[in-house]
Amino acid sequence: MTVLRNVRNWFYERLEWDDLFAFMSKKTVPLHRLSYWYFLGGITLFLFVIQVLTGILLLLYYRPGANEAFESVQYIMTQVQFGWLIRSIHSWSANLMIFTAFAHMFSVLFLKAYRKPRELTWISGVILLILVMGFGFSGYLLPWNTLAFFATKVGTDIAGQVPFVGHAIMVFLRGGEEVTGATLTRFFGFHVAVLPGLVTVLIAFHLLLVQRQGMSVPPRVEKEWKADPSARHELKFFPNFALRELMAWYTGLGVLGALAAIFPWNLGVKADLFASAPAGIKPEWYFLFMFQTLKLIPSKVWLIDGEVLGILAFGLVGLLWLLLPFLECDRVARSKQWITGLSVFALAYVIAMSVYGYVAQ
Amino acid sequence: MAMLRSNRRRFGVTRYFVVLGLLALAASLGYGQTKNSCLDCHSALPEPLGVTQETFSHDIHAQKGLTCVSCHGGDASTDDPTQSMSRKAGWKGKIDRKQIPELCGSCHSNPTYMRQYDPSLRTDQLAQYHTSVHGKRLAAGDSNVAVCTDCHGVHDLRAPNDPQSKVYPVNIADTCAHCHADAQYMKGYSIPTDQFAKYRMSVHHEALEVRGDLSAPTCTTCHGNHGAAPPGVDKVQNVCSTCHVFQAQMYDKSSHKAAFDAASLPGCVVCHGNHDIAHPTDAKLGTGAGAVCMQCHKPGDVCDRARADMLGQITRLDESIKNADKALAVAEAAGMEVGEARLGQNEARDSLTKARVAIHSFKEQVVSQYVQTGLKVANKDLQAGQQAMVERNRRRIGLGLSLIAIAMVLSGLWLYIRKIER
């Protein structure tokens, strides 16, 4: 025990964590009937950590290259001890992370947590969601299987439709005019270096803002608390909220383990650059609502190419979404209604189009 | 003065462009092209004299710059029919059927002439035609037999690689059937007219027209085209062996070769038929419907025992492959990765195909050699499928234990939270 105390003292003399502990002991989280939505951000962060850890383990065996990628993933899944588990957890965790990131975004929207002074938290969050989808898009190609190959082809083709800069973007993404081994190594670079770097910095910024500004209280709860101050309840962040968050993480770990063991992530068939595309090729579920929308737009709308119009519309909607906190005008009540209506419509649209895209031939 | 000079220069340049423009317009309107007055009238005439510009434009000869005059003679540069279709101008009129092969051959048998259009084009068609049944009968005065235009068409004669050509691989059987399936037309010739109907039921027709495999055989593949003739009893094996090389090599070394030759039996056709060749099944080696061995052999003789042995071996390998397939399908449905074993199954199937080919050696030990190789692979794949399911169960046990551990930690955390918040 003396040794432990000595070690603790050695660190204490250098770090002096009293301030940090004091901050943590004072930090509180509002406690009300909607508090459980606060866990979504933490669960998304937990899944990101899982992604980083399993990703590092996969890197020990994965070889980026058109002739080796598929075989190396196959090797991981069949020969490496617990390789199947690591790869399946990585894939399931990626999908769950995108799902929880979407859920977190909509919860923030419905709880009005994007309002002043949290505009930057919202903007960094939306950018994080886009980057996370970029993770999904780039990672999907890495096993170099048929579905991934053609989905990437379709995805980069769509990017190529952007007016003026589309072709340049497509060539940049593909590393040439076509999806080849050069695309694979490029996507690998984005997936394991560029995106993790950007996401880590943004997460740090996002968390700093959350710590700095604390948890937002929904307007309706705030109103109730103002009317009846005795109804105001708060939970100590440490250890009470942290332990609950830990429970959520443990539950997430159990769900991940169950999904990986019961539904191991399929590897598919190795990509053949000269084969024709399988019928009914579709992107991953989180791109389905955009893909299905583009499919439904007529090939020509007036004189404009339908696909180009769709891409421009998505670009505009994305920009407005990013700037949503600034769209609330002074007449707060009316703009709140307007934004709530828009949020409900957006959520319904994303769900409906995703389901339609999933069932459509 | 300077202004005047400048205006004159500008006018000179303008005039230059006007002349150039007029020349381009004249060129686009067809000035300077060879006149073909034949089509002016014949495009308005009814069949069989009618030939429209549109029809003739598809003809390979028209595309290469030849005109009506090239075959029919005459002078197409004048609109006066008495001059354009005068014997003096070399007009031949309708070409007599008997003259058609020689007329076509006047160019197509001339290597020097044909080289300018296609250096790789054969020039022995006419010589071959003379050796064919069609050619011989034509020479004997039978003008009902096929001549060049019957198979290749006339006036809209397309290159053989044009999918609309009458001699494009998928169209050849229809072209031959035009005469050979017409019982009325073929009356007087002592050959059947059910070849086309039979061919349409064959595995070769399925490969060519259903699967679109242009290398699959059609009439001309076995009978020849310009030198078309039945292969004859002693030549059938040579015809089949152009594609079925291994089967033919094994058959050549087998005891059946000598026996069939001695009995004047037409090799492959004895067991497989000719026009209606069906997909061969293992039942051919059996004793039930579709079996062929017992048509000549007696039950219980040495050949029957060899037949039963080969059939048993092949059936065993086939069943092993199917069992392995089932096991792998179950493993795949459970989400297990068995891609390598799936690849191995292709190897086992290759062995099965080789074993089936080896039947043509009629030696059990040759068949056995391939069957053993296939069995080894199929058994390994079966084990891989079964092993994958064992692994799946192990994973589920692991999952169960992990979930119990997680549930315990969660309970502990919950109890601790309750304790500190009490």
PDB file of N, CA and C in Angstrom, chain A residues 24-92:
ATOM      1  N   MET A  24     -14.992  18.415 -11.663  1.00  0.00           N
ATOM      2  CA  MET A  24     -15.820  17.236 -11.918  1.00  0.00           C
ATOM      3  C   MET A  24     -16.856  17.019 -10.819  1.00  0.00           C
ATOM      4  N   SER A  25     -16.458  17.329  -9.613  1.00  0.00           N
ATOM      5  CA  SER A  25     -17.416  17.100  -8.513  1.00  0.00           C
ATOM      6  C   SER A  25     -18.539  18.141  -8.544  1.00  0.00           C
ATOM      7  N   LYS A  26     -18.245  19.315  -9.141  1.00  0.00           N
ATOM      8  CA  LYS A  26     -19.268  20.364  -9.199  1.00  0.00           C
ATOM      9  C   LYS A  26     -20.153  20.192 -10.417  1.00  0.00           C
ATOM     10  N   LYS A  27     -19.617  19.553 -11.453  1.00  0.00           N
ATOM     11  CA  LYS A  27     -20.346  19.441 -12.725  1.00  0.00           C
ATOM     12  C   LYS A  27     -21.629  18.634 -12.525  1.00  0.00           C
ATOM     13  N   THR A  28     -22.722  19.187 -13.066  1.00  0.00           N
ATOM     14  CA  THR A  28     -24.010  18.487 -12.935  1.00  0.00           C
ATOM     15  C   THR A  28     -24.695  18.341 -14.290  1.00  0.00           C
ATOM     16  N   VAL A  29     -25.653  17.430 -14.328  1.00  0.00           N
ATOM     17  CA  VAL A  29     -26.436  17.195 -15.539  1.00  0.00           C
ATOM     18  C   VAL A  29     -27.903  17.371 -15.164  1.00  0.00           C
ATOM     19  N   PRO A  30     -28.661  18.160 -15.971  1.00  0.00           N
ATOM     20  CA  PRO A  30     -30.081  18.345 -15.630  1.00  0.00           C
ATOM     21  C   PRO A  30     -30.818  17.013 -15.631  1.00  0.00           C
ATOM     22  N   LEU A  31     -31.662  16.848 -14.648  1.00  0.00           N
ATOM     23  CA  LEU A  31     -32.408  15.588 -14.547  1.00  0.00           C
ATOM     24  C   LEU A  31     -33.894  15.864 -14.785  1.00  0.00           C
ATOM     25  N   HIS A  32     -34.429  15.311 -15.859  1.00  0.00           N
ATOM     26  CA  HIS A  32     -35.857  15.490 -16.171  1.00  0.00           C
ATOM     27  C   HIS A  32     -36.307  14.289 -16.985  1.00  0.00           C
ATOM     28  N   ARG A  33     -37.560  14.361 -17.464  1.00  0.00           N
ATOM     29  CA  ARG A  33     -38.115  13.176 -18.134  1.00  0.00           C
ATOM     30  C   ARG A  33     -37.452  12.887 -19.480  1.00  0.00           C
ATOM     31  N   LEU A  34     -36.664  13.836 -20.035  1.00  0.00           N
ATOM     32  CA  LEU A  34     -36.020  13.602 -21.338  1.00  0.00           C
ATOM     33  C   LEU A  34     -34.507  13.411 -21.215  1.00  0.00           C
ATOM     34  N   SER A  35     -34.048  13.235 -19.976  1.00  0.00           N
ATOM     35  CA  SER A  35     -32.588  13.161 -19.742  1.00  0.00           C
ATOM     36  C   SER A  35     -31.921  12.005 -20.483  1.00  0.00           C
ATOM     37  N   TYR A  36     -32.692  10.933 -20.729  1.00  0.00           N
ATOM     38  CA  TYR A  36     -32.045   9.769 -21.368  1.00  0.00           C
ATOM     39  C   TYR A  36     -31.503  10.086 -22.758  1.00  0.00           C
ATOM     40  N   TRP A  37     -31.992  11.150 -23.395  1.00  0.00           N
ATOM     41  CA  TRP A  37     -31.445  11.521 -24.710  1.00  0.00           C
ATOM     42  C   TRP A  37     -29.988  11.988 -24.599  1.00  0.00           C
ATOM     43  N   TYR A  38     -29.593  12.414 -23.378  1.00  0.00           N
ATOM     44  CA  TYR A  38     -28.216  12.887 -23.188  1.00  0.00           C
ATOM     45  C   TYR A  38     -27.194  11.768 -23.402  1.00  0.00           C
ATOM     46  N   PHE A  39     -27.670  10.520 -23.316  1.00  0.00           N
ATOM     47  CA  PHE A  39     -26.714   9.401 -23.432  1.00  0.00           C
ATOM     48  C   PHE A  39     -26.255   9.160 -24.879  1.00  0.00           C
ATOM     49  N   LEU A  40     -27.044   9.647 -25.847  1.00  0.00           N
ATOM     50  CA  LEU A  40     -26.752   9.308 -27.250  1.00  0.00           C
ATOM     51  C   LEU A  40     -25.378   9.780 -27.724  1.00  0.00           C
ATOM     52  N   GLY A  41     -25.015  10.993 -27.308  1.00  0.00           N
ATOM     53  CA  GLY A  41     -23.700  11.520 -27.706  1.00  0.00           C
ATOM     54  C   GLY A  41     -22.593  10.644 -27.149  1.00  0.00           C
ATOM     55  N   GLY A  42     -22.749  10.260 -25.872  1.00  0.00           N
ATOM     56  CA  GLY A  42     -21.736   9.428 -25.222  1.00  0.00           C
ATOM     57  C   GLY A  42     -21.634   8.062 -25.883  1.00  0.00           C
ATOM     58  N   ILE A  43     -22.802   7.495 -26.251  1.00  0.00           N
ATOM     59  CA  ILE A  43     -22.780   6.173 -26.904  1.00  0.00           C
ATOM     60  C   ILE A  43     -22.083   6.282 -28.266  1.00  0.00           C
ATOM     61  N   THR A  44     -22.346   7.385 -28.988  1.00  0.00           N
ATOM     62  CA  THR A  44     -21.686   7.590 -30.283  1.00  0.00           C
ATOM     63  C   THR A  44     -20.170   7.669 -30.087  1.00  0.00           C
ATOM     64  N   LEU A  45     -19.771   8.374 -29.023  1.00  0.00           N
ATOM     65  CA  LEU A  45     -18.337   8.499 -28.717  1.00  0.00           C
ATOM     66  C   LEU A  45     -17.750   7.122 -28.382  1.00  0.00           C
ATOM     67  N   PHE A  46     -18.509   6.343 -27.599  1.00  0.00           N
ATOM     68  CA  PHE A  46     -18.056   4.998 -27.237  1.00  0.00           C
ATOM     69  C   PHE A  46     -17.841   4.147 -28.503  1.00  0.00           C
ATOM     70  N   LEU A  47     -18.804   4.237 -29.422  1.00  0.00           N
ATOM     71  CA  LEU A  47     -18.696   3.456 -30.664  1.00  0.00           C
ATOM     72  C   LEU A  47     -17.514   3.925 -31.508  1.00  0.00           C
ATOM     73  N   PHE A  48     -17.233   5.229 -31.453  1.00  0.00           N
ATOM     74  CA  PHE A  48     -16.064   5.733 -32.183  1.00  0.00           C
ATOM     75  C   PHE A  48     -14.778   5.156 -31.588  1.00  0.00           C
ATOM     76  N   VAL A  49     -14.739   5.094 -30.263  1.00  0.00           N
ATOM     77  CA  VAL A  49     -13.555   4.519 -29.603  1.00  0.00           C
ATOM     78  C   VAL A  49     -13.406   3.041 -30.020  1.00  0.00           C
ATOM     79  N   ILE A  50     -14.537   2.330 -30.050  1.00  0.00           N
ATOM     80  CA  ILE A  50     -14.517   0.920 -30.487  1.00  0.00           C
ATOM     81  C   ILE A  50     -13.966   0.847 -31.927  1.00  0.00           C
ATOM     82  N   GLN A  51     -14.407   1.788 -32.756  1.00  0.00           N
ATOM     83  CA  GLN A  51     -13.948   1.822 -34.153  1.00  0.00           C
ATOM     84  C   GLN A  51     -12.430   1.982 -34.221  1.00  0.00           C
ATOM     85  N   VAL A  52     -11.927   2.901 -33.415  1.00  0.00           N
ATOM     86  CA  VAL A  52     -10.480   3.161 -33.428  1.00  0.00           C
ATOM     87  C   VAL A  52      -9.722   1.910 -32.978  1.00  0.00           C
ATOM     88  N   LEU A  53     -10.186   1.315 -31.881  1.00  0.00           N
ATOM     89  CA  LEU A  53      -9.465   0.155 -31.332  1.00  0.00           C
ATOM     90  C   LEU A  53      -9.510  -1.041 -32.297  1.00  0.00           C
ATOM     91  N   THR A  54     -10.722  -1.358 -32.800  1.00  0.00           N
ATOM     92  CA  THR A  54     -10.826  -2.506 -33.710  1.00  0.00           C
ATOM     93  C   THR A  54     -10.134  -2.194 -35.037  1.00  0.00           C
ATOM     94  N   GLY A  55     -10.204  -0.930 -35.440  1.00  0.00           N
ATOM     95  CA  GLY A  55      -9.532  -0.518 -36.685  1.00  0.00           C
ATOM     96  C   GLY A  55      -8.033  -0.733 -36.597  1.00  0.00           C
ATOM     97  N   ILE A  56      -7.457  -0.387 -35.437  1.00  0.00           N
ATOM     98  CA  ILE A  56      -6.007  -0.585 -35.254  1.00  0.00           C
ATOM     99  C   ILE A  56      -5.681  -2.080 -35.331  1.00  0.00           C
ATOM    100  N   LEU A  57      -6.529  -2.898 -34.710  1.00  0.00           N
ATOM    101  CA  LEU A  57      -6.283  -4.352 -34.745  1.00  0.00           C
ATOM    102  C   LEU A  57      -6.389  -4.892 -36.178  1.00  0.00           C
ATOM    103  N   LEU A  58      -7.374  -4.383 -36.921  1.00  0.00           N
ATOM    104  CA  LEU A  58      -7.523  -4.839 -38.316  1.00  0.00           C
ATOM    105  C   LEU A  58      -6.314  -4.433 -39.153  1.00  0.00           C
ATOM    106  N   LEU A  59      -5.762  -3.269 -38.821  1.00  0.00           N
ATOM    107  CA  LEU A  59      -4.596  -2.778 -39.579  1.00  0.00           C
ATOM    108  C   LEU A  59      -3.394  -3.718 -39.489  1.00  0.00           C
ATOM    109  N   LEU A  60      -3.366  -4.529 -38.425  1.00  0.00           N
ATOM    110  CA  LEU A  60      -2.227  -5.448 -38.264  1.00  0.00           C
ATOM    111  C   LEU A  60      -2.186  -6.473 -39.397  1.00  0.00           C
ATOM    112  N   TYR A  61      -3.361  -6.769 -39.976  1.00  0.00           N
ATOM    113  CA  TYR A  61      -3.408  -7.807 -41.017  1.00  0.00           C
ATOM    114  C   TYR A  61      -3.904  -7.302 -42.367  1.00  0.00           C
ATOM    115  N   TYR A  62      -4.641  -6.195 -42.376  1.00  0.00           N
ATOM    116  CA  TYR A  62      -5.244  -5.730 -43.638  1.00  0.00           C
ATOM    117  C   TYR A  62      -4.159  -5.217 -44.586  1.00  0.00           C
ATOM    118  N   ARG A  63      -4.303  -5.564 -45.870  1.00  0.00           N
ATOM    119  CA  ARG A  63      -3.348  -5.087 -46.887  1.00  0.00           C
ATOM    120  C   ARG A  63      -4.138  -4.361 -47.971  1.00  0.00           C
ATOM    121  N   PRO A  64      -3.933  -3.044 -48.114  1.00  0.00           N
ATOM    122  CA  PRO A  64      -4.692  -2.306 -49.127  1.00  0.00           C
ATOM    123  C   PRO A  64      -4.109  -2.536 -50.508  1.00  0.00           C
ATOM    124  N   GLY A  65      -4.877  -3.088 -51.396  1.00  0.00           N
ATOM    125  CA  GLY A  65      -4.417  -3.349 -52.765  1.00  0.00           C
ATOM    126  C   GLY A  65      -5.439  -4.235 -53.441  1.00  0.00           C
ATOM    127  N   ALA A  66      -5.668  -3.989 -54.719  1.00  0.00           N
ATOM    128  CA  ALA A  66      -6.726  -4.736 -55.437  1.00  0.00           C
ATOM    129  C   ALA A  66      -6.471  -6.241 -55.408  1.00  0.00           C
ATOM    130  N   ASN A  67      -5.214  -6.636 -55.333  1.00  0.00           N
ATOM    131  CA  ASN A  67      -4.912  -8.071 -55.368  1.00  0.00           C
ATOM    132  C   ASN A  67      -4.834  -8.708 -53.992  1.00  0.00           C
ATOM    133  N   GLU A  68      -4.861  -7.890 -52.954  1.00  0.00           N
ATOM    134  CA  GLU A  68      -4.627  -8.439 -51.616  1.00  0.00           C
ATOM    135  C   GLU A  68      -5.727  -8.138 -50.608  1.00  0.00           C
ATOM    136  N   ALA A  69      -6.470  -7.039 -50.857  1.00  0.00           N
ATOM    137  CA  ALA A  69      -7.426  -6.563 -49.840  1.00  0.00           C
ATOM    138  C   ALA A  69      -8.440  -7.641 -49.467  1.00  0.00           C
ATOM    139  N   PHE A  70      -9.108  -8.199 -50.475  1.00  0.00           N
ATOM    140  CA  PHE A  70     -10.152  -9.194 -50.201  1.00  0.00           C
ATOM    141  C   PHE A  70      -9.556 -10.386 -49.462  1.00  0.00           C
ATOM    142  N   GLU A  71      -8.422 -10.866 -49.960  1.00  0.00           N
ATOM    143  CA  GLU A  71      -7.790 -12.044 -49.361  1.00  0.00           C
ATOM    144  C   GLU A  71      -7.364 -11.766 -47.927  1.00  0.00           C
ATOM    145  N   SER A  72      -6.883 -10.535 -47.673  1.00  0.00           N
ATOM    146  CA  SER A  72      -6.427 -10.235 -46.315  1.00  0.00           C
ATOM    147  C   SER A  72      -7.616 -10.201 -45.343  1.00  0.00           C
ATOM    148  N   VAL A  73      -8.776  -9.672 -45.826  1.00  0.00           N
ATOM    149  CA  VAL A  73      -9.961  -9.649 -44.950  1.00  0.00           C
ATOM    150  C   VAL A  73     -10.451 -11.091 -44.727  1.00  0.00           C
ATOM    151  N   GLN A  74     -10.367 -11.882 -45.796  1.00  0.00           N
ATOM    152  CA  GLN A  74     -10.758 -13.296 -45.678  1.00  0.00           C
ATOM    153  C   GLN A  74      -9.841 -14.006 -44.667  1.00  0.00           C
ATOM    154  N   TYR A  75      -8.583 -13.665 -44.716  1.00  0.00           N
ATOM    155  CA  TYR A  75      -7.611 -14.245 -43.784  1.00  0.00           C
ATOM    156  C   TYR A  75      -7.951 -13.832 -42.347  1.00  0.00           C
ATOM    157  N   ILE A  76      -8.281 -12.550 -42.185  1.00  0.00           N
ATOM    158  CA  ILE A  76      -8.642 -12.052 -40.846  1.00  0.00           C
ATOM    159  C   ILE A  76      -9.834 -12.834 -40.304  1.00  0.00           C
ATOM    160  N   MET A  77     -10.806 -13.086 -41.196  1.00  0.00           N
ATOM    161  CA  MET A  77     -12.046 -13.723 -40.747  1.00  0.00           C
ATOM    162  C   MET A  77     -11.925 -15.223 -40.519  1.00  0.00           C
ATOM    163  N   THR A  78     -10.951 -15.850 -41.154  1.00  0.00           N
ATOM    164  CA  THR A  78     -10.885 -17.308 -41.041  1.00  0.00           C
ATOM    165  C   THR A  78      -9.647 -17.816 -40.297  1.00  0.00           C
ATOM    166  N   GLN A  79      -8.556 -17.091 -40.357  1.00  0.00           N
ATOM    167  CA  GLN A  79      -7.306 -17.607 -39.795  1.00  0.00           C
ATOM    168  C   GLN A  79      -6.848 -16.900 -38.525  1.00  0.00           C
ATOM    169  N   VAL A  80      -7.122 -15.609 -38.439  1.00  0.00           N
ATOM    170  CA  VAL A  80      -6.629 -14.842 -37.291  1.00  0.00           C
ATOM    171  C   VAL A  80      -7.521 -15.122 -36.079  1.00  0.00           C
ATOM    172  N   GLN A  81      -6.901 -15.367 -34.918  1.00  0.00           N
ATOM    173  CA  GLN A  81      -7.661 -15.616 -33.680  1.00  0.00           C
ATOM    174  C   GLN A  81      -8.571 -14.427 -33.380  1.00  0.00           C
ATOM    175  N   PHE A  82      -9.848 -14.677 -33.277  1.00  0.00           N
ATOM    176  CA  PHE A  82     -10.854 -13.647 -33.014  1.00  0.00           C
ATOM    177  C   PHE A  82     -10.904 -12.551 -34.075  1.00  0.00           C
ATOM    178  N   GLY A  83     -10.282 -12.848 -35.240  1.00  0.00           N
ATOM    179  CA  GLY A  83     -10.308 -11.887 -36.351  1.00  0.00           C
ATOM    180  C   GLY A  83     -11.737 -11.620 -36.790  1.00  0.00           C
ATOM    181  N   TRP A  84     -12.543 -12.689 -36.833  1.00  0.00           N
ATOM    182  CA  TRP A  84     -13.943 -12.556 -37.236  1.00  0.00           C
ATOM    183  C   TRP A  84     -14.682 -11.606 -36.318  1.00  0.00           C
ATOM    184  N   LEU A  85     -14.346 -11.714 -34.993  1.00  0.00           N
ATOM    185  CA  LEU A  85     -15.035 -10.893 -33.998  1.00  0.00           C
ATOM    186  C   LEU A  85     -14.655  -9.423 -34.181  1.00  0.00           C
ATOM    187  N   ILE A  86     -13.351  -9.198 -34.354  1.00  0.00           N
ATOM    188  CA  ILE A  86     -12.870  -7.816 -34.494  1.00  0.00           C
ATOM    189  C   ILE A  86     -13.477  -7.180 -35.750  1.00  0.00           C
ATOM    190  N   ARG A  87     -13.474  -7.927 -36.862  1.00  0.00           N
ATOM    191  CA  ARG A  87     -13.992  -7.365 -38.122  1.00  0.00           C
ATOM    192  C   ARG A  87     -15.505  -7.138 -38.032  1.00  0.00           C
ATOM    193  N   SER A  88     -16.209  -8.098 -37.434  1.00  0.00           N
ATOM    194  CA  SER A  88     -17.657  -7.956 -37.327  1.00  0.00           C
ATOM    195  C   SER A  88     -18.025  -6.808 -36.392  1.00  0.00           C
ATOM    196  N   ILE A  89     -17.284  -6.699 -35.289  1.00  0.00           N
ATOM    197  CA  ILE A  89     -17.567  -5.591 -34.361  1.00  0.00           C
ATOM    198  C   ILE A  89     -17.282  -4.259 -35.053  1.00  0.00           C
ATOM    199  N   HIS A  90     -16.182  -4.215 -35.832  1.00  0.00           N
ATOM    200  CA  HIS A  90     -15.822  -2.977 -36.539  1.00  0.00           C
ATOM    201  C   HIS A  90     -16.966  -2.578 -37.488  1.00  0.00           C
ATOM    202  N   SER A  91     -17.486  -3.565 -38.238  1.00  0.00           N
ATOM    203  CA  SER A  91     -18.540  -3.262 -39.217  1.00  0.00           C
ATOM    204  C   SER A  91     -19.854  -2.896 -38.537  1.00  0.00           C
ATOM    205  N   TRP A  92     -20.233  -3.688 -37.514  1.00  0.00           N
ATOM    206  CA  TRP A  92     -21.484  -3.393 -36.821  1.00  0.00           C
ATOM    207  C   TRP A  92     -21.401  -2.063 -36.072  1.00  0.00           C
TER     208      TRP A  92
END
